Amino acid sequence: MAIVVNLDVMMAKRKISLGELAERIDITPANLSILKTGKAKAIRFSTLEAICKELNCQPADILEYKEEE
Amino acid sequence: MKKQLNIICILIFVCLGLSLIPNVYMIGDSFVQGFKHGYSQSKEASLHLEKPQILMPLELSLWPESVAIAPDTILNQKSGERFPVQHIHNIVWVDQAKSDTTTTRGLLSIIRLIAILYAIIQFYKLINAINHQVIFEWVNVKKLNKIGVALLLSYVMTMLFVGLNYLFAKSLIEIPGYHFNYWCELNTVNLILGLIALLVGRVFAMGITLREEQDLTV
């Protein structure tokens, strides 16, 4: 997929685990894992807002566009 | 809702069964009559050291050259009077030796029958899966595709069979006041049902794709 999710990078920077982040933003660890591993087809604005608020970052820090070869 | 689904499926099978009864009876009766006739002819021919003449039924689909003129008549036993009549669908018995497409037509009939039976089995499996709450799954899309393809195949086999029948009849027979009608024999029910099955399969596939996308929305 052309959109690359760099959530694991931000989580490592903020030193927070998957389970903890999932609890704080009120989604299941399974769903957050889907996002982290790049399997998600879409993300709600509400979820993106919650992640950015918790990790104190911008959407661009989590989502990156890479042109497919 | 499950009850309604099952009632509709039972009605489909009942209607299918009822529509097949005349064909099954005709096939069975034709087989028995043909066997008896062939056996007696063969026995008689062997007494005279001759090659038996085997007759086979040939369906003729006719259309009168003029609808206003009825060249034939039919006797009404009740009143003793004769009514003008026009023949549309007849069966004539012709010498099998005159046909070089008997085997081909037999094969086409067998393939058609197998295709229809396969479609019925896949339909039963589909309904069984739905009854077990397996509805919008890729296995059901495959079943619907198989039903569609099987019905389309049966239609193609029917078309080829009727076409060969028509060509053979035209080469052998000429009936004054009538010409052969190919188009009336083409029954498009299987074609339409096959296309509907493929269409429903596509709709299922679109639904499953949307559901998967929804499931993978965080």
PDB file of N, CA, C and O in Angstrom, chain B residues 18-47:
ATOM      1  N   LEU B  18     -41.336 -31.198 -10.348  1.00  0.00           N
ATOM      2  CA  LEU B  18     -42.553 -31.310 -11.156  1.00  0.00           C
ATOM      3  C   LEU B  18     -42.237 -31.087 -12.638  1.00  0.00           C
ATOM      4  O   LEU B  18     -42.809 -31.733 -13.507  1.00  0.00           O
ATOM      5  N   SER B  19     -41.313 -30.148 -12.911  1.00  0.00           N
ATOM      6  CA  SER B  19     -40.994 -29.869 -14.317  1.00  0.00           C
ATOM      7  C   SER B  19     -40.184 -31.010 -14.920  1.00  0.00           C
ATOM      8  O   SER B  19     -40.211 -31.226 -16.126  1.00  0.00           O
ATOM      9  N   LEU B  20     -39.475 -31.750 -14.066  1.00  0.00           N
ATOM     10  CA  LEU B  20     -38.644 -32.850 -14.582  1.00  0.00           C
ATOM     11  C   LEU B  20     -39.442 -34.131 -14.776  1.00  0.00           C
ATOM     12  O   LEU B  20     -39.031 -35.000 -15.552  1.00  0.00           O
ATOM     13  N   ILE B  21     -40.576 -34.267 -14.050  1.00  0.00           N
ATOM     14  CA  ILE B  21     -41.351 -35.522 -14.119  1.00  0.00           C
ATOM     15  C   ILE B  21     -41.736 -35.900 -15.552  1.00  0.00           C
ATOM     16  O   ILE B  21     -41.495 -37.042 -15.961  1.00  0.00           O
ATOM     17  N   PRO B  22     -42.298 -34.985 -16.358  1.00  0.00           N
ATOM     18  CA  PRO B  22     -42.652 -35.393 -17.726  1.00  0.00           C
ATOM     19  C   PRO B  22     -41.435 -35.842 -18.529  1.00  0.00           C
ATOM     20  O   PRO B  22     -41.498 -36.808 -19.280  1.00  0.00           O
ATOM     21  N   ASN B  23     -40.294 -35.132 -18.350  1.00  0.00           N
ATOM     22  CA  ASN B  23     -39.070 -35.493 -19.076  1.00  0.00           C
ATOM     23  C   ASN B  23     -38.563 -36.858 -18.643  1.00  0.00           C
ATOM     24  O   ASN B  23     -38.194 -37.680 -19.476  1.00  0.00           O
ATOM     25  N   VAL B  24     -38.579 -37.096 -17.328  1.00  0.00           N
ATOM     26  CA  VAL B  24     -38.086 -38.383 -16.822  1.00  0.00           C
ATOM     27  C   VAL B  24     -38.980 -39.519 -17.320  1.00  0.00           C
ATOM     28  O   VAL B  24     -38.491 -40.566 -17.762  1.00  0.00           O
ATOM     29  N   TYR B  25     -40.306 -39.270 -17.276  1.00  0.00           N
ATOM     30  CA  TYR B  25     -41.249 -40.297 -17.752  1.00  0.00           C
ATOM     31  C   TYR B  25     -41.026 -40.568 -19.227  1.00  0.00           C
ATOM     32  O   TYR B  25     -40.978 -41.715 -19.673  1.00  0.00           O
ATOM     33  N   MET B  26     -40.834 -39.464 -19.984  1.00  0.00           N
ATOM     34  CA  MET B  26     -40.655 -39.602 -21.434  1.00  0.00           C
ATOM     35  C   MET B  26     -39.369 -40.363 -21.742  1.00  0.00           C
ATOM     36  O   MET B  26     -39.339 -41.239 -22.598  1.00  0.00           O
ATOM     37  N   ILE B  27     -38.299 -40.024 -21.015  1.00  0.00           N
ATOM     38  CA  ILE B  27     -37.010 -40.697 -21.244  1.00  0.00           C
ATOM     39  C   ILE B  27     -37.147 -42.181 -20.911  1.00  0.00           C
ATOM     40  O   ILE B  27     -36.720 -43.049 -21.677  1.00  0.00           O
ATOM     41  N   GLY B  28     -37.769 -42.453 -19.758  1.00  0.00           N
ATOM     42  CA  GLY B  28     -37.935 -43.851 -19.344  1.00  0.00           C
ATOM     43  C   GLY B  28     -38.784 -44.638 -20.330  1.00  0.00           C
ATOM     44  O   GLY B  28     -38.413 -45.731 -20.764  1.00  0.00           O
ATOM     45  N   ASP B  29     -39.916 -44.031 -20.700  1.00  0.00           N
ATOM     46  CA  ASP B  29     -40.825 -44.712 -21.619  1.00  0.00           C
ATOM     47  C   ASP B  29     -40.158 -44.923 -22.982  1.00  0.00           C
ATOM     48  O   ASP B  29     -40.276 -45.987 -23.588  1.00  0.00           O
ATOM     49  N   SER B  30     -39.460 -43.871 -23.451  1.00  0.00           N
ATOM     50  CA  SER B  30     -38.773 -43.963 -24.758  1.00  0.00           C
ATOM     51  C   SER B  30     -37.727 -45.061 -24.718  1.00  0.00           C
ATOM     52  O   SER B  30     -37.571 -45.810 -25.683  1.00  0.00           O
ATOM     53  N   PHE B  31     -37.016 -45.141 -23.603  1.00  0.00           N
ATOM     54  CA  PHE B  31     -35.977 -46.161 -23.476  1.00  0.00           C
ATOM     55  C   PHE B  31     -36.589 -47.557 -23.567  1.00  0.00           C
ATOM     56  O   PHE B  31     -36.108 -48.410 -24.317  1.00  0.00           O
ATOM     57  N   VAL B  32     -37.656 -47.748 -22.801  1.00  0.00           N
ATOM     58  CA  VAL B  32     -38.290 -49.081 -22.771  1.00  0.00           C
ATOM     59  C   VAL B  32     -38.861 -49.433 -24.152  1.00  0.00           C
ATOM     60  O   VAL B  32     -38.629 -50.534 -24.672  1.00  0.00           O
ATOM     61  N   GLN B  33     -39.584 -48.478 -24.748  1.00  0.00           N
ATOM     62  CA  GLN B  33     -40.185 -48.711 -26.073  1.00  0.00           C
ATOM     63  C   GLN B  33     -39.102 -48.941 -27.117  1.00  0.00           C
ATOM     64  O   GLN B  33     -39.211 -49.826 -27.956  1.00  0.00           O
ATOM     65  N   GLY B  34     -38.058 -48.115 -27.045  1.00  0.00           N
ATOM     66  CA  GLY B  34     -36.963 -48.224 -28.001  1.00  0.00           C
ATOM     67  C   GLY B  34     -36.243 -49.557 -27.874  1.00  0.00           C
ATOM     68  O   GLY B  34     -35.891 -50.193 -28.867  1.00  0.00           O
ATOM     69  N   PHE B  35     -36.055 -49.973 -26.640  1.00  0.00           N
ATOM     70  CA  PHE B  35     -35.378 -51.253 -26.396  1.00  0.00           C
ATOM     71  C   PHE B  35     -36.204 -52.405 -26.969  1.00  0.00           C
ATOM     72  O   PHE B  35     -35.677 -53.282 -27.663  1.00  0.00           O
ATOM     73  N   LYS B  36     -37.504 -52.383 -26.680  1.00  0.00           N
ATOM     74  CA  LYS B  36     -38.404 -53.457 -27.178  1.00  0.00           C
ATOM     75  C   LYS B  36     -38.403 -53.472 -28.698  1.00  0.00           C
ATOM     76  O   LYS B  36     -38.285 -54.540 -29.323  1.00  0.00           O
ATOM     77  N   HIS B  37     -38.551 -52.269 -29.275  1.00  0.00           N
ATOM     78  CA  HIS B  37     -38.612 -52.156 -30.731  1.00  0.00           C
ATOM     79  C   HIS B  37     -37.294 -52.610 -31.356  1.00  0.00           C
ATOM     80  O   HIS B  37     -37.289 -53.369 -32.331  1.00  0.00           O
ATOM     81  N   GLY B  38     -36.193 -52.146 -30.793  1.00  0.00           N
ATOM     82  CA  GLY B  38     -34.874 -52.508 -31.321  1.00  0.00           C
ATOM     83  C   GLY B  38     -34.616 -53.998 -31.213  1.00  0.00           C
ATOM     84  O   GLY B  38     -34.095 -54.624 -32.130  1.00  0.00           O
ATOM     85  N   TYR B  39     -35.027 -54.554 -30.092  1.00  0.00           N
ATOM     86  CA  TYR B  39     -34.829 -55.999 -29.865  1.00  0.00           C
ATOM     87  C   TYR B  39     -35.630 -56.822 -30.888  1.00  0.00           C
ATOM     88  O   TYR B  39     -35.103 -57.757 -31.501  1.00  0.00           O
ATOM     89  N   SER B  40     -36.888 -56.445 -31.086  1.00  0.00           N
ATOM     90  CA  SER B  40     -37.726 -57.223 -32.010  1.00  0.00           C
ATOM     91  C   SER B  40     -37.239 -57.072 -33.444  1.00  0.00           C
ATOM     92  O   SER B  40     -37.216 -58.024 -34.211  1.00  0.00           O
ATOM     93  N   GLN B  41     -36.797 -55.841 -33.790  1.00  0.00           N
ATOM     94  CA  GLN B  41     -36.277 -55.623 -35.150  1.00  0.00           C
ATOM     95  C   GLN B  41     -35.004 -56.404 -35.377  1.00  0.00           C
ATOM     96  O   GLN B  41     -34.788 -56.990 -36.437  1.00  0.00           O
ATOM     97  N   SER B  42     -34.166 -56.375 -34.354  1.00  0.00           N
ATOM     98  CA  SER B  42     -32.884 -57.079 -34.447  1.00  0.00           C
ATOM     99  C   SER B  42     -33.114 -58.578 -34.598  1.00  0.00           C
ATOM    100  O   SER B  42     -32.462 -59.244 -35.406  1.00  0.00           O
ATOM    101  N   LYS B  43     -34.086 -59.089 -33.850  1.00  0.00           N
ATOM    102  CA  LYS B  43     -34.404 -60.537 -33.893  1.00  0.00           C
ATOM    103  C   LYS B  43     -34.924 -60.914 -35.278  1.00  0.00           C
ATOM    104  O   LYS B  43     -34.524 -61.916 -35.868  1.00  0.00           O
ATOM    105  N   GLU B  44     -35.816 -60.064 -35.787  1.00  0.00           N
ATOM    106  CA  GLU B  44     -36.411 -60.329 -37.098  1.00  0.00           C
ATOM    107  C   GLU B  44     -35.351 -60.249 -38.188  1.00  0.00           C
ATOM    108  O   GLU B  44     -35.320 -61.061 -39.120  1.00  0.00           O
ATOM    109  N   ALA B  45     -34.478 -59.249 -38.058  1.00  0.00           N
ATOM    110  CA  ALA B  45     -33.432 -59.058 -39.073  1.00  0.00           C
ATOM    111  C   ALA B  45     -32.452 -60.217 -39.063  1.00  0.00           C
ATOM    112  O   ALA B  45     -31.975 -60.652 -40.111  1.00  0.00           O
ATOM    113  N   SER B  46     -32.170 -60.735 -37.890  1.00  0.00           N
ATOM    114  CA  SER B  46     -31.203 -61.849 -37.811  1.00  0.00           C
ATOM    115  C   SER B  46     -31.767 -63.097 -38.461  1.00  0.00           C
ATOM    116  O   SER B  46     -31.037 -63.911 -38.997  1.00  0.00           O
ATOM    117  N   LEU B  47     -33.110 -63.254 -38.455  1.00  0.00           N
ATOM    118  CA  LEU B  47     -33.726 -64.426 -39.096  1.00  0.00           C
ATOM    119  C   LEU B  47     -33.540 -64.362 -40.608  1.00  0.00           C
ATOM    120  O   LEU B  47     -33.398 -65.383 -41.283  1.00  0.00           O
TER     121      LEU B  47
END
